[in-house]
Short mmCIF file of C-alpha atoms in Angstrom, two decimals:
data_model
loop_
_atom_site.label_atom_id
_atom_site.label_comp_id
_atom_site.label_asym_id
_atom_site.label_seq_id
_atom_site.Cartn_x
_atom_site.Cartn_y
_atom_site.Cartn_z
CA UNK D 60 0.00 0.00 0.00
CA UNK D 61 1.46 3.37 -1.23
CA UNK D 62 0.80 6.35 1.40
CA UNK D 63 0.88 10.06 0.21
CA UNK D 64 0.85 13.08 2.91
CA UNK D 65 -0.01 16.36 2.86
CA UNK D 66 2.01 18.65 4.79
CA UNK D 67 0.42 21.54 5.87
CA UNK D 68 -1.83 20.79 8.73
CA UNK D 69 -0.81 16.80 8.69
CA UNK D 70 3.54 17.01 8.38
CA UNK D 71 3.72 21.01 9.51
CA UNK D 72 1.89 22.80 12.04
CA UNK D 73 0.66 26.64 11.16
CA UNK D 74 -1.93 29.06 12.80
CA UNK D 75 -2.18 31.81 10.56
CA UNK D 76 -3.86 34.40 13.60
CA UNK D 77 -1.36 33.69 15.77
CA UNK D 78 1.21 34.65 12.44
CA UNK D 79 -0.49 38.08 11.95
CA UNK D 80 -1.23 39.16 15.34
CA UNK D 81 2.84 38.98 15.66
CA UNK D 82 3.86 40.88 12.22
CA UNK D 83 1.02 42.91 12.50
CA UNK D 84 -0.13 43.80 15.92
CA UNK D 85 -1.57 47.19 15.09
CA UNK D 86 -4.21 45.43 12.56
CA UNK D 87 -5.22 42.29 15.01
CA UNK D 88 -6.43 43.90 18.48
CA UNK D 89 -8.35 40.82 19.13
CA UNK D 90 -8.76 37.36 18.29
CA UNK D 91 -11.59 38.33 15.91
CA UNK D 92 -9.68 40.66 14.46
CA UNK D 93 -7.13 38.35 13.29
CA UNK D 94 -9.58 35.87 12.00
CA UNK D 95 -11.11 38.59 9.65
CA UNK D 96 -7.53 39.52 8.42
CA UNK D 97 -6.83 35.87 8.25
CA UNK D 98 -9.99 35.83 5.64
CA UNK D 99 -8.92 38.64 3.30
CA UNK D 100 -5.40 38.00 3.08
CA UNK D 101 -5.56 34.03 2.29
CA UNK D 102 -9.22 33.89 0.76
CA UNK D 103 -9.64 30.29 2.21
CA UNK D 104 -6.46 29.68 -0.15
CA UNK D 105 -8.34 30.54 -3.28
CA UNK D 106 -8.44 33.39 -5.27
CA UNK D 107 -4.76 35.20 -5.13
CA UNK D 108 -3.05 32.70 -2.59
CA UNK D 109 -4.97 30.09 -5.15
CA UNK D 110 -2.96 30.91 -8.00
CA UNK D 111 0.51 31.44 -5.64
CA UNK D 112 -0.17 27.68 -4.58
CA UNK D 113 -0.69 26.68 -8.26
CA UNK D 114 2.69 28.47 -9.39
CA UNK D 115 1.22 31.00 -11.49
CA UNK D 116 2.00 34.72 -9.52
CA UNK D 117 5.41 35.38 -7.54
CA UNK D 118 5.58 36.87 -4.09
CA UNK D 119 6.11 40.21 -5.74
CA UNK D 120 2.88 40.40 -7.46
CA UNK D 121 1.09 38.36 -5.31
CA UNK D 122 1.69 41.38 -2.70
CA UNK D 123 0.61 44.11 -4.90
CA UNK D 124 -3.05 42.07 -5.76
CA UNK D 125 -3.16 41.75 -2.13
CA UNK D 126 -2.95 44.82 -1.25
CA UNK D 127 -5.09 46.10 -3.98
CA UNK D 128 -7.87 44.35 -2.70
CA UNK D 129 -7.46 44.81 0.56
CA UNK D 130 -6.27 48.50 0.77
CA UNK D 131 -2.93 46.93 3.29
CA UNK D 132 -0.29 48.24 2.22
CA UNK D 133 2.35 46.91 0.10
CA UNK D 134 4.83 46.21 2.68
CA UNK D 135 2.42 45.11 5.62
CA UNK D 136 0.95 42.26 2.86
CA UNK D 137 4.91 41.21 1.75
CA UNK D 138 5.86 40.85 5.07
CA UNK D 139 3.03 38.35 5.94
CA UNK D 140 4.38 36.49 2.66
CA UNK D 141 7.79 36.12 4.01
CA UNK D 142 6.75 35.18 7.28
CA UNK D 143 4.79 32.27 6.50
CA UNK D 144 8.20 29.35 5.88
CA UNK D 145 9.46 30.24 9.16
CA UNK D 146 5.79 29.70 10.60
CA UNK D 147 4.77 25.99 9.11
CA UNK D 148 6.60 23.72 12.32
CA UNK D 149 6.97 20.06 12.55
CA UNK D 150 4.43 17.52 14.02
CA UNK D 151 6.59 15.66 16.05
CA UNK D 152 3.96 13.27 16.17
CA UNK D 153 3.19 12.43 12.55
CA UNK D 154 7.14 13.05 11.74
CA UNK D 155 7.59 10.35 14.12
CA UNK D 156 4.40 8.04 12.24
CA UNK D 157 6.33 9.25 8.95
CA UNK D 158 9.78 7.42 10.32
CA UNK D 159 7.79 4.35 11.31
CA UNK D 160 6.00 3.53 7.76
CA UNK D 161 9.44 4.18 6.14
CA UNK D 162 11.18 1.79 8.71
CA UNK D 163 7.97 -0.86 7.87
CA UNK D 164 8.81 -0.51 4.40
CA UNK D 165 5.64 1.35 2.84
CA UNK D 166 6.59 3.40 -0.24
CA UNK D 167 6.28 6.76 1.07
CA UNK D 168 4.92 10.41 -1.43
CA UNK D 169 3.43 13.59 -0.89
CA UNK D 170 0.68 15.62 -2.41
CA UNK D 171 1.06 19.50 -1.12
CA UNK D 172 -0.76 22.78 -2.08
CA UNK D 173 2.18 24.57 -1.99
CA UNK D 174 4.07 27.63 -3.73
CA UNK D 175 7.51 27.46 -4.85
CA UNK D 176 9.11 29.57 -2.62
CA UNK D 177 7.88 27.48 0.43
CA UNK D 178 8.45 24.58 -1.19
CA UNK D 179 12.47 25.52 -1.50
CA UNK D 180 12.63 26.25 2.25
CA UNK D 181 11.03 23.07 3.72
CA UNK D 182 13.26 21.16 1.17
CA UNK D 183 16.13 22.97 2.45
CA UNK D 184 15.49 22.73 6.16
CA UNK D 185 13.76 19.53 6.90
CA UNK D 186 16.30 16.26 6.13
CA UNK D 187 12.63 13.80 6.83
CA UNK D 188 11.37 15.26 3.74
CA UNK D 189 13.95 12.45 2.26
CA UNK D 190 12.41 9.40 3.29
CA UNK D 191 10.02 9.96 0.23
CA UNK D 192 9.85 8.56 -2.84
CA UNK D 193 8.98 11.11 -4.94
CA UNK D 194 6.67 14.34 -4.24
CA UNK D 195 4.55 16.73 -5.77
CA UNK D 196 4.15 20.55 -5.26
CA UNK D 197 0.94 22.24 -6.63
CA UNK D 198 3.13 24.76 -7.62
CA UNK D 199 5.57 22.99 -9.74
CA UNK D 200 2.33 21.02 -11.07
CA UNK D 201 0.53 23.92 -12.25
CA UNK D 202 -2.76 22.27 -10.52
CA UNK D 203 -3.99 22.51 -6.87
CA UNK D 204 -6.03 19.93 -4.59
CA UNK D 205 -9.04 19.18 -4.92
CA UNK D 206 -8.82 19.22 -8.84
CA UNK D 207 -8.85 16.12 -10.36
CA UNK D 208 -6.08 16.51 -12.63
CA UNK D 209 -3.56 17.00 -9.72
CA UNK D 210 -4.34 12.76 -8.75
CA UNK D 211 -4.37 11.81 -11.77
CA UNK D 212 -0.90 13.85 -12.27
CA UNK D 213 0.29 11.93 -9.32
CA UNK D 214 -0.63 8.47 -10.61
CA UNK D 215 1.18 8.81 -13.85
CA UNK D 216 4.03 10.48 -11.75
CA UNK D 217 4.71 8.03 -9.42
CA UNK D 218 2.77 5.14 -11.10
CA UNK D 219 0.51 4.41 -8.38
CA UNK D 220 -2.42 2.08 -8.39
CA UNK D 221 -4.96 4.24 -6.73
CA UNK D 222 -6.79 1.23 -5.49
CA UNK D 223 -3.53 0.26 -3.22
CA UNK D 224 -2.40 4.07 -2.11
CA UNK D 225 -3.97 5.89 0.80
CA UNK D 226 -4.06 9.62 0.82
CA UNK D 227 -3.35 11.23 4.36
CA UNK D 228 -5.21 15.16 4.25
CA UNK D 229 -6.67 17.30 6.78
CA UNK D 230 -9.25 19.13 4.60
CA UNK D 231 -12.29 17.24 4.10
CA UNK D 232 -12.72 18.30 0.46
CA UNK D 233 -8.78 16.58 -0.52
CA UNK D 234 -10.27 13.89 1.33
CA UNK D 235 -13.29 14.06 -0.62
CA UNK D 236 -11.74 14.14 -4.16
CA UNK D 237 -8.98 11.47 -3.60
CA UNK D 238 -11.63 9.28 -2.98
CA UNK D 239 -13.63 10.53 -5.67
CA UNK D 240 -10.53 9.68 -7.84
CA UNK D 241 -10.21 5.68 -6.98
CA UNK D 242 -7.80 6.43 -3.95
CA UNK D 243 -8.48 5.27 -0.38
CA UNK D 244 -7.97 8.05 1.80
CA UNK D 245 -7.89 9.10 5.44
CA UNK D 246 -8.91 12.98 6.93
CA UNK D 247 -6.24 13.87 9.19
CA UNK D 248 -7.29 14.82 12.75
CA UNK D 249 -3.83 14.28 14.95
CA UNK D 250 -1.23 11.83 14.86
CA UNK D 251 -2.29 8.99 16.93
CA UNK D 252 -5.96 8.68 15.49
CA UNK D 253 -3.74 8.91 12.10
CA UNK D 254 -1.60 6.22 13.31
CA UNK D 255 -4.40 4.04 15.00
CA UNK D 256 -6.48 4.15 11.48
CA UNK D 257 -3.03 3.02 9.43
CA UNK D 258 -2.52 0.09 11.97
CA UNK D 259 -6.03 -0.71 11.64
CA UNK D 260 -4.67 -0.54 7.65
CA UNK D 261 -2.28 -3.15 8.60
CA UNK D 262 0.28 -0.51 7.70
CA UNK D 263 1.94 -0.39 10.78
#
């Protein structure tokens, strides 16, 4: 049985309020505050951060469309960009799960919305990320989860039968269209219910 991960939210740990009330503390006076900001800037990861995921604006850019719609300024919305790589943090838990199916044998990928720039500084930082087969970036892909095309990009890439590979997410629309795409897949809640459902697998 192949297993693919996500990484945000299954391999790394983020909370984007707790990112902006830091760099921008004069914007985020409470909690609610932060969530709104939260809301505009990312857009659920559609719209603008959508197309920096799927490779097709740079930081640059992306900062100025931000901003635009917004009315942030400039600066503010480039230094939330650069703050994010620093901000996505191990799981110690699921790192550890990671360790264990590579020990067991299982061939190991990943499936990540994720832009370049990110993409470059996990690669560069995190040594784990070589117990992996192979890998795919949405932004290297030019597709994003929950599109179709992005499993079936996967399947040809790493000739997987989607039948015997189980796709670890923690949004329940990934889940949704992985299984919608012949995969067997598995929402993501926290490392031991992740680990309990793969022994259940017979995976562990």
């Amino acid at each position: 049985m192949n297993v693919v991960f996500d990484f945000a939210g299954v391999l790394f740990h983020w909370q984007p309020p707790e990112l902006l009330s830091r760099l921008l503390p004069h914007r985020t006076p409470d909690e609610a505050a932060a969530l709104r900001l939260v809301d505009d800037i990312f857009q659920g990861y559609s719209g603008d951060w959508g197309d920096f995921d799927r490779g097709t604006v740079e930081p640059g850019p992306l900062a100025e469309r931000i901003a635009r719609r917004t009315g942030l300024p400039v600066d503010e919305v480039r230094r939330v960009i650069d703050g994010v790589p620093d901000e996505l943090t191990p799981i110690a838990g699921t790192v550890a799960l990671l360790r264990e199916l590579h020990a067991a044998g299982r061939p190991l990928y990943f499936l990540s919305n994720m832009p370049e720039p990110y993409a470059l500084h996990l690669e560069a930082t995190h040594d784990f990320l070589g117990l992996f087969r192979d890998g795919v970036f949405s932004a290297r892909a030019g597709l994003c989860k929950p599109e179709p095309e992005i499993f079936a990009h996967c399947e040809r890439r790493f000739r997987l039968d989607p039948a015997h590979t189980i796709f670890i997410d923690d949004v329940a629309h990934n889940v949704a269209a992985a299984r919608a795409a012949g995969w067997r897949a598995l929402q993501f809640i926290d490392p031991g219910q992740c680990a309990a459902a793969l022994r259940a697998e017979g995976l562990l």
